[in-house]
């Protein structure tokens, strides 16, 4: 921990998150993974949007920006394109990523740009007192759903896979060792990586739905998460009401910044040859 | 596995601890308790060094150090000079 604590702005700690909020656990898992991989903090950029989860960038001692609501991935795309050598990490929440920033998310996944996106899913908008989000499960209560949410939630893993992300994983704040393993693979993956971390919000989601305190929310995650490897041999009726954790998808595909650099190189070569008077080259390549 | 029992000590940053008791509830050996709203290692000799409390703690308030090995003194949050901004150490 002490090595990973060096990745924090320690004069900003203790953080503002509520007692038992899983966001701290996820941020700790990220710094521990970065310490394990031995990544220099000058080569990391952390981008976040707005929300409880997005406060993480303020506590991390990297080059960080706290951007407009939902636009974290848009800013991160610009940073990655201008500095492809930097490791760009987006820390975002379920509402920030899938509601306000939904389009940025699907298009970054489609481009397969080398950004690691950590989505902390606490099933509501915790910062503004627990309104329901696109990832609130059906029937659960929220400030804006006092009689239960009638909408169906996103399955972020399936959404990311369908949009073209090359690494997709899901874990919880209870399964913190698995979360560390997934983050390590996501950081090393060349392409758009999504790690969804299911966390509890004891202050709003937990209290509104009578799920108990922080410990009860961690226990809920333990009881309702099933590893994909275990789920493969389980009967479908036993998976009712559960969610899958583990590595959901991992397949290589051409990465956007590498493709873009290759395009610039090929156009420059064509132009140089043309200016040099070698007309044949320019004509042949048409 | 060696027969010799490994011993661990618990570095607790009370300034960071918010008393959510996640570490207390999920300690496999019931080493930790809450005392005056802060975590306290009541039975440190029972600790097996799994570090689950350290990893799950949302507030970075607890750390396990293996004693008996030659290790540098851990940097506690209380010893950090807060007058120097962390950006000053950047290259």
Tab-separated table of N, CA, C and O in Angstrom, chain A residues 1-2 5-6 8-11 13-21 24-25 27-28 32 41-42 61-63 173-174 176-177 214-215 218-219, chain B residues 13 15-22 25-26 50 52 54-60 62-63 74-77 80 82 84-87 89-91:
chain	number	residue	atom	x	y	z
A	1	UNK	N	0.821	-1.205	0.000
A	1	UNK	CA	0.000	0.000	0.000
A	1	UNK	C	0.850	1.247	0.000
A	1	UNK	O	0.524	2.224	-0.660
A	2	UNK	N	1.987	1.203	0.742
A	2	UNK	CA	2.742	2.455	0.852
A	2	UNK	C	3.309	2.876	-0.499
A	2	UNK	O	3.379	4.069	-0.781
A	5	UNK	N	0.410	4.278	-2.297
A	5	UNK	CA	-0.022	5.545	-1.699
A	5	UNK	C	0.767	6.716	-2.282
A	5	UNK	O	0.316	7.855	-2.235
A	6	UNK	N	1.950	6.429	-2.845
A	6	UNK	CA	2.713	7.479	-3.509
A	6	UNK	C	2.007	8.020	-4.749
A	6	UNK	O	2.335	9.094	-5.237
A	8	UNK	N	-0.997	8.885	-4.805
A	8	UNK	CA	-2.063	9.791	-4.356
A	8	UNK	C	-1.496	11.156	-4.034
A	8	UNK	O	-0.346	11.279	-3.617
A	9	UNK	N	-2.338	12.196	-4.184
A	9	UNK	CA	-2.016	13.509	-3.634
A	9	UNK	C	-2.390	13.435	-2.167
A	9	UNK	O	-3.551	13.644	-1.798
A	10	UNK	N	-1.394	13.095	-1.344
A	10	UNK	CA	-1.727	12.761	0.046
A	10	UNK	C	-2.207	13.959	0.847
A	10	UNK	O	-2.859	13.793	1.878
A	11	UNK	N	-1.920	15.161	0.355
A	11	UNK	CA	-2.439	16.335	1.067
A	11	UNK	C	-3.929	16.522	0.814
A	11	UNK	O	-4.564	17.347	1.454
A	13	UNK	N	-6.015	13.807	0.950
A	13	UNK	CA	-6.679	12.722	1.675
A	13	UNK	C	-6.900	13.140	3.134
A	13	UNK	O	-6.136	13.942	3.651
A	14	UNK	N	-7.898	12.613	3.837
A	14	UNK	CA	-8.873	11.606	3.415
A	14	UNK	C	-9.871	12.169	2.407
A	14	UNK	O	-10.153	13.361	2.414
A	15	UNK	N	-10.396	11.281	1.573
A	15	UNK	CA	-11.246	11.747	0.477
A	15	UNK	C	-12.670	12.044	0.954
A	15	UNK	O	-13.049	11.753	2.093
A	16	UNK	N	-13.465	12.565	0.030
A	16	UNK	CA	-14.805	13.062	0.376
A	16	UNK	C	-15.860	11.954	0.343
A	16	UNK	O	-16.974	12.136	0.814
A	17	UNK	N	-15.512	10.781	-0.211
A	17	UNK	CA	-16.501	9.715	-0.378
A	17	UNK	C	-17.039	9.236	0.978
A	17	UNK	O	-16.327	9.247	1.982
A	18	UNK	N	-18.284	8.779	0.974
A	18	UNK	CA	-18.954	8.356	2.205
A	18	UNK	C	-18.260	7.133	2.818
A	18	UNK	O	-17.586	6.390	2.112
A	19	UNK	N	-18.448	6.887	4.107
A	19	UNK	CA	-17.896	5.672	4.713
A	19	UNK	C	-18.448	4.421	4.017
A	19	UNK	O	-19.658	4.297	3.842
A	20	UNK	N	-17.558	3.543	3.577
A	20	UNK	CA	-17.986	2.303	2.940
A	20	UNK	C	-18.295	2.409	1.474
A	20	UNK	O	-18.742	1.444	0.856
A	21	UNK	N	-18.049	3.582	0.866
A	21	UNK	CA	-18.276	3.737	-0.578
A	21	UNK	C	-17.198	2.966	-1.332
A	21	UNK	O	-16.014	3.087	-1.030
A	24	UNK	N	-13.539	4.290	-3.304
A	24	UNK	CA	-12.199	4.302	-2.732
A	24	UNK	C	-11.476	2.986	-2.973
A	24	UNK	O	-10.284	2.965	-3.275
A	25	UNK	N	-12.212	1.888	-2.860
A	25	UNK	CA	-11.623	0.567	-3.089
A	25	UNK	C	-11.133	0.435	-4.532
A	25	UNK	O	-10.040	-0.074	-4.783
A	27	UNK	N	-10.360	2.899	-6.659
A	27	UNK	CA	-9.210	3.785	-6.887
A	27	UNK	C	-7.950	3.187	-6.272
A	27	UNK	O	-6.872	3.251	-6.873
A	28	UNK	N	-8.094	2.584	-5.094
A	28	UNK	CA	-6.956	1.903	-4.473
A	28	UNK	C	-6.456	0.746	-5.318
A	28	UNK	O	-5.252	0.541	-5.465
A	32	UNK	N	-2.713	0.388	-6.924
A	32	UNK	CA	-1.938	-0.812	-6.604
A	32	UNK	C	-1.490	-1.515	-7.893
A	32	UNK	O	-0.367	-2.002	-7.978
A	41	UNK	N	4.580	7.777	-12.940
A	41	UNK	CA	3.372	8.605	-12.869
A	41	UNK	C	3.394	9.783	-13.827
A	41	UNK	O	2.361	10.379	-14.082
A	42	UNK	N	4.556	10.078	-14.407
A	42	UNK	CA	4.589	11.145	-15.400
A	42	UNK	C	4.080	10.687	-16.766
A	42	UNK	O	3.922	11.502	-17.674
A	61	UNK	N	-2.147	11.490	-8.080
A	61	UNK	CA	-1.012	12.368	-8.369
A	61	UNK	C	-0.446	12.072	-9.759
A	61	UNK	O	0.706	11.695	-9.914
A	62	UNK	N	-1.293	12.190	-10.789
A	62	UNK	CA	-0.844	12.085	-12.181
A	62	UNK	C	-1.176	13.411	-12.846
A	62	UNK	O	-1.614	14.348	-12.181
A	63	UNK	N	-0.986	13.476	-14.162
A	63	UNK	CA	-1.574	14.592	-14.890
A	63	UNK	C	-3.054	14.267	-15.001
A	63	UNK	O	-3.429	13.270	-15.619
A	173	UNK	N	-16.404	-4.311	-5.927
A	173	UNK	CA	-15.477	-3.834	-4.900
A	173	UNK	C	-15.204	-4.937	-3.876
A	173	UNK	O	-14.186	-4.914	-3.204
A	174	UNK	N	-16.102	-5.923	-3.780
A	174	UNK	CA	-15.813	-7.064	-2.895
A	174	UNK	C	-14.704	-7.927	-3.498
A	174	UNK	O	-13.777	-8.330	-2.803
A	176	UNK	N	-11.910	-7.665	-4.998
A	176	UNK	CA	-10.902	-6.644	-5.301
A	176	UNK	C	-9.647	-7.255	-5.933
A	176	UNK	O	-8.981	-6.617	-6.741
A	177	UNK	N	-9.372	-8.527	-5.615
A	177	UNK	CA	-8.205	-9.171	-6.248
A	177	UNK	C	-8.454	-9.377	-7.736
A	177	UNK	O	-7.587	-9.115	-8.571
A	214	UNK	N	-22.738	-0.410	4.558
A	214	UNK	CA	-21.626	-0.705	3.660
A	214	UNK	C	-21.307	-2.193	3.622
A	214	UNK	O	-21.129	-2.784	2.547
A	215	UNK	N	-21.276	-2.823	4.810
A	215	UNK	CA	-20.918	-4.251	4.869
A	215	UNK	C	-21.970	-5.090	4.141
A	215	UNK	O	-21.642	-6.030	3.410
A	218	UNK	N	-21.435	-4.883	0.409
A	218	UNK	CA	-20.315	-5.739	0.000
A	218	UNK	C	-20.776	-7.205	-0.019
A	218	UNK	O	-20.432	-7.958	-0.924
A	219	UNK	N	-21.566	-7.600	0.989
A	219	UNK	CA	-22.059	-8.972	1.057
A	219	UNK	C	-23.018	-9.264	-0.101
A	219	UNK	O	-23.002	-10.364	-0.659
B	13	UNK	N	-3.945	4.245	9.873
B	13	UNK	CA	-3.967	5.706	9.754
B	13	UNK	C	-5.324	6.177	10.250
B	13	UNK	O	-6.297	6.176	9.496
B	15	UNK	N	-6.461	9.001	10.938
B	15	UNK	CA	-6.970	10.214	10.308
B	15	UNK	C	-7.806	9.856	9.070
B	15	UNK	O	-8.727	10.575	8.709
B	16	UNK	N	-7.456	8.741	8.398
B	16	UNK	CA	-8.165	8.351	7.175
B	16	UNK	C	-9.399	7.497	7.468
B	16	UNK	O	-10.333	7.476	6.683
B	17	UNK	N	-9.374	6.756	8.587
B	17	UNK	CA	-10.425	5.765	8.837
B	17	UNK	C	-11.767	6.439	9.088
B	17	UNK	O	-11.850	7.392	9.871
B	18	UNK	N	-12.829	5.935	8.394
B	18	UNK	CA	-14.173	6.479	8.593
B	18	UNK	C	-15.073	5.489	9.331
B	18	UNK	O	-16.267	5.722	9.476
B	19	UNK	N	-14.506	4.346	9.736
B	19	UNK	CA	-15.258	3.394	10.549
B	19	UNK	C	-16.391	2.690	9.815
B	19	UNK	O	-17.437	2.434	10.400
B	20	UNK	N	-16.195	2.359	8.523
B	20	UNK	CA	-17.252	1.675	7.773
B	20	UNK	C	-17.322	0.195	8.143
B	20	UNK	O	-18.296	-0.471	7.810
B	21	UNK	N	-16.294	-0.323	8.780
B	21	UNK	CA	-16.172	-1.699	9.272
B	21	UNK	C	-16.205	-2.766	8.186
B	21	UNK	O	-16.535	-3.914	8.441
B	22	UNK	N	-15.833	-2.405	6.949
B	22	UNK	CA	-15.702	-3.398	5.883
B	22	UNK	C	-14.549	-4.357	6.195
B	22	UNK	O	-14.671	-5.575	6.050
B	25	UNK	N	-15.582	-6.802	9.025
B	25	UNK	CA	-16.544	-7.825	8.636
B	25	UNK	C	-15.916	-8.919	7.785
B	25	UNK	O	-16.321	-10.083	7.875
B	26	UNK	N	-14.945	-8.587	6.936
B	26	UNK	CA	-14.433	-9.575	5.989
B	26	UNK	C	-13.062	-10.119	6.363
B	26	UNK	O	-12.448	-10.817	5.577
B	50	UNK	N	-3.225	-11.936	4.801
B	50	UNK	CA	-3.885	-12.063	3.487
B	50	UNK	C	-4.076	-10.701	2.822
B	50	UNK	O	-4.301	-10.628	1.631
B	52	UNK	N	-6.482	-8.690	2.787
B	52	UNK	CA	-7.805	-8.373	2.242
B	52	UNK	C	-8.340	-7.072	2.833
B	52	UNK	O	-9.018	-6.308	2.155
B	54	UNK	N	-6.506	-4.515	3.728
B	54	UNK	CA	-5.751	-3.451	3.079
B	54	UNK	C	-6.316	-3.162	1.687
B	54	UNK	O	-6.465	-2.007	1.291
B	55	UNK	N	-6.659	-4.238	0.956
B	55	UNK	CA	-7.147	-4.060	-0.412
B	55	UNK	C	-8.572	-3.547	-0.454
B	55	UNK	O	-8.941	-2.793	-1.339
B	56	UNK	N	-9.422	-3.985	0.516
B	56	UNK	CA	-10.830	-3.578	0.478
B	56	UNK	C	-11.063	-2.224	1.135
B	56	UNK	O	-12.083	-1.610	0.906
B	57	UNK	N	-10.138	-1.764	1.957
B	57	UNK	CA	-10.373	-0.512	2.687
B	57	UNK	C	-10.594	0.633	1.699
B	57	UNK	O	-9.721	0.938	0.896
B	58	UNK	N	-11.772	1.272	1.725
B	58	UNK	CA	-12.020	2.363	0.773
B	58	UNK	C	-11.254	3.632	1.112
B	58	UNK	O	-11.240	4.558	0.324
B	59	UNK	N	-10.640	3.684	2.292
B	59	UNK	CA	-10.028	4.922	2.750
B	59	UNK	C	-8.514	4.812	2.952
B	59	UNK	O	-7.925	5.728	3.524
B	60	UNK	N	-7.913	3.690	2.535
B	60	UNK	CA	-6.456	3.484	2.619
B	60	UNK	C	-5.971	3.660	4.058
B	60	UNK	O	-4.899	4.203	4.300
B	62	UNK	N	-5.618	1.191	6.460
B	62	UNK	CA	-4.945	0.070	7.128
B	62	UNK	C	-3.931	-0.556	6.173
B	62	UNK	O	-4.132	-0.581	4.959
B	63	UNK	N	-2.844	-0.986	6.765
B	63	UNK	CA	-1.775	-1.568	5.973
B	63	UNK	C	-1.123	-2.680	6.794
B	63	UNK	O	-0.942	-2.517	8.002
B	74	UNK	N	7.965	2.105	7.229
B	74	UNK	CA	6.901	2.524	6.316
B	74	UNK	C	6.593	3.996	6.507
B	74	UNK	O	6.562	4.502	7.632
B	75	UNK	N	6.335	4.637	5.397
B	75	UNK	CA	6.020	6.062	5.456
B	75	UNK	C	4.578	6.242	5.912
B	75	UNK	O	3.658	5.800	5.242
B	76	UNK	N	4.374	6.808	7.041
B	76	UNK	CA	3.008	7.036	7.530
B	76	UNK	C	2.522	8.396	7.030
B	76	UNK	O	3.307	9.296	6.780
B	77	UNK	N	1.212	8.493	6.885
B	77	UNK	CA	0.640	9.754	6.426
B	77	UNK	C	0.937	10.886	7.403
B	77	UNK	O	1.030	12.042	7.022
B	80	UNK	N	4.161	12.912	6.606
B	80	UNK	CA	4.325	13.593	5.323
B	80	UNK	C	4.291	15.096	5.527
B	80	UNK	O	3.476	15.609	6.294
B	82	UNK	N	3.056	18.271	4.462
B	82	UNK	CA	1.970	18.728	3.601
B	82	UNK	C	2.211	20.112	3.012
B	82	UNK	O	1.467	20.555	2.148
B	84	UNK	N	4.632	20.868	1.166
B	84	UNK	CA	5.192	20.703	-0.172
B	84	UNK	C	4.119	20.073	-1.063
B	84	UNK	O	3.673	18.967	-0.774
B	85	UNK	N	3.679	20.723	-2.117
B	85	UNK	CA	2.678	20.091	-2.986
B	85	UNK	C	3.292	18.915	-3.736
B	85	UNK	O	4.482	18.948	-4.078
B	86	UNK	N	2.543	17.837	-3.966
B	86	UNK	CA	3.111	16.663	-4.622
B	86	UNK	C	3.602	16.951	-6.032
B	86	UNK	O	4.499	16.278	-6.531
B	87	UNK	N	3.046	17.990	-6.656
B	87	UNK	CA	3.472	18.335	-8.023
B	87	UNK	C	4.937	18.778	-8.060
B	87	UNK	O	5.585	18.700	-9.095
B	89	UNK	N	7.419	17.345	-6.837
B	89	UNK	CA	8.336	16.223	-7.012
B	89	UNK	C	8.341	15.687	-8.433
B	89	UNK	O	9.049	14.744	-8.738
B	90	UNK	N	7.516	16.239	-9.309
B	90	UNK	CA	7.444	15.743	-10.687
B	90	UNK	C	8.686	16.132	-11.471
B	90	UNK	O	9.334	17.129	-11.187
B	91	UNK	N	8.967	15.335	-12.468
B	91	UNK	CA	10.133	15.602	-13.302
B	91	UNK	C	9.860	16.806	-14.214
B	91	UNK	O	8.715	17.056	-14.553
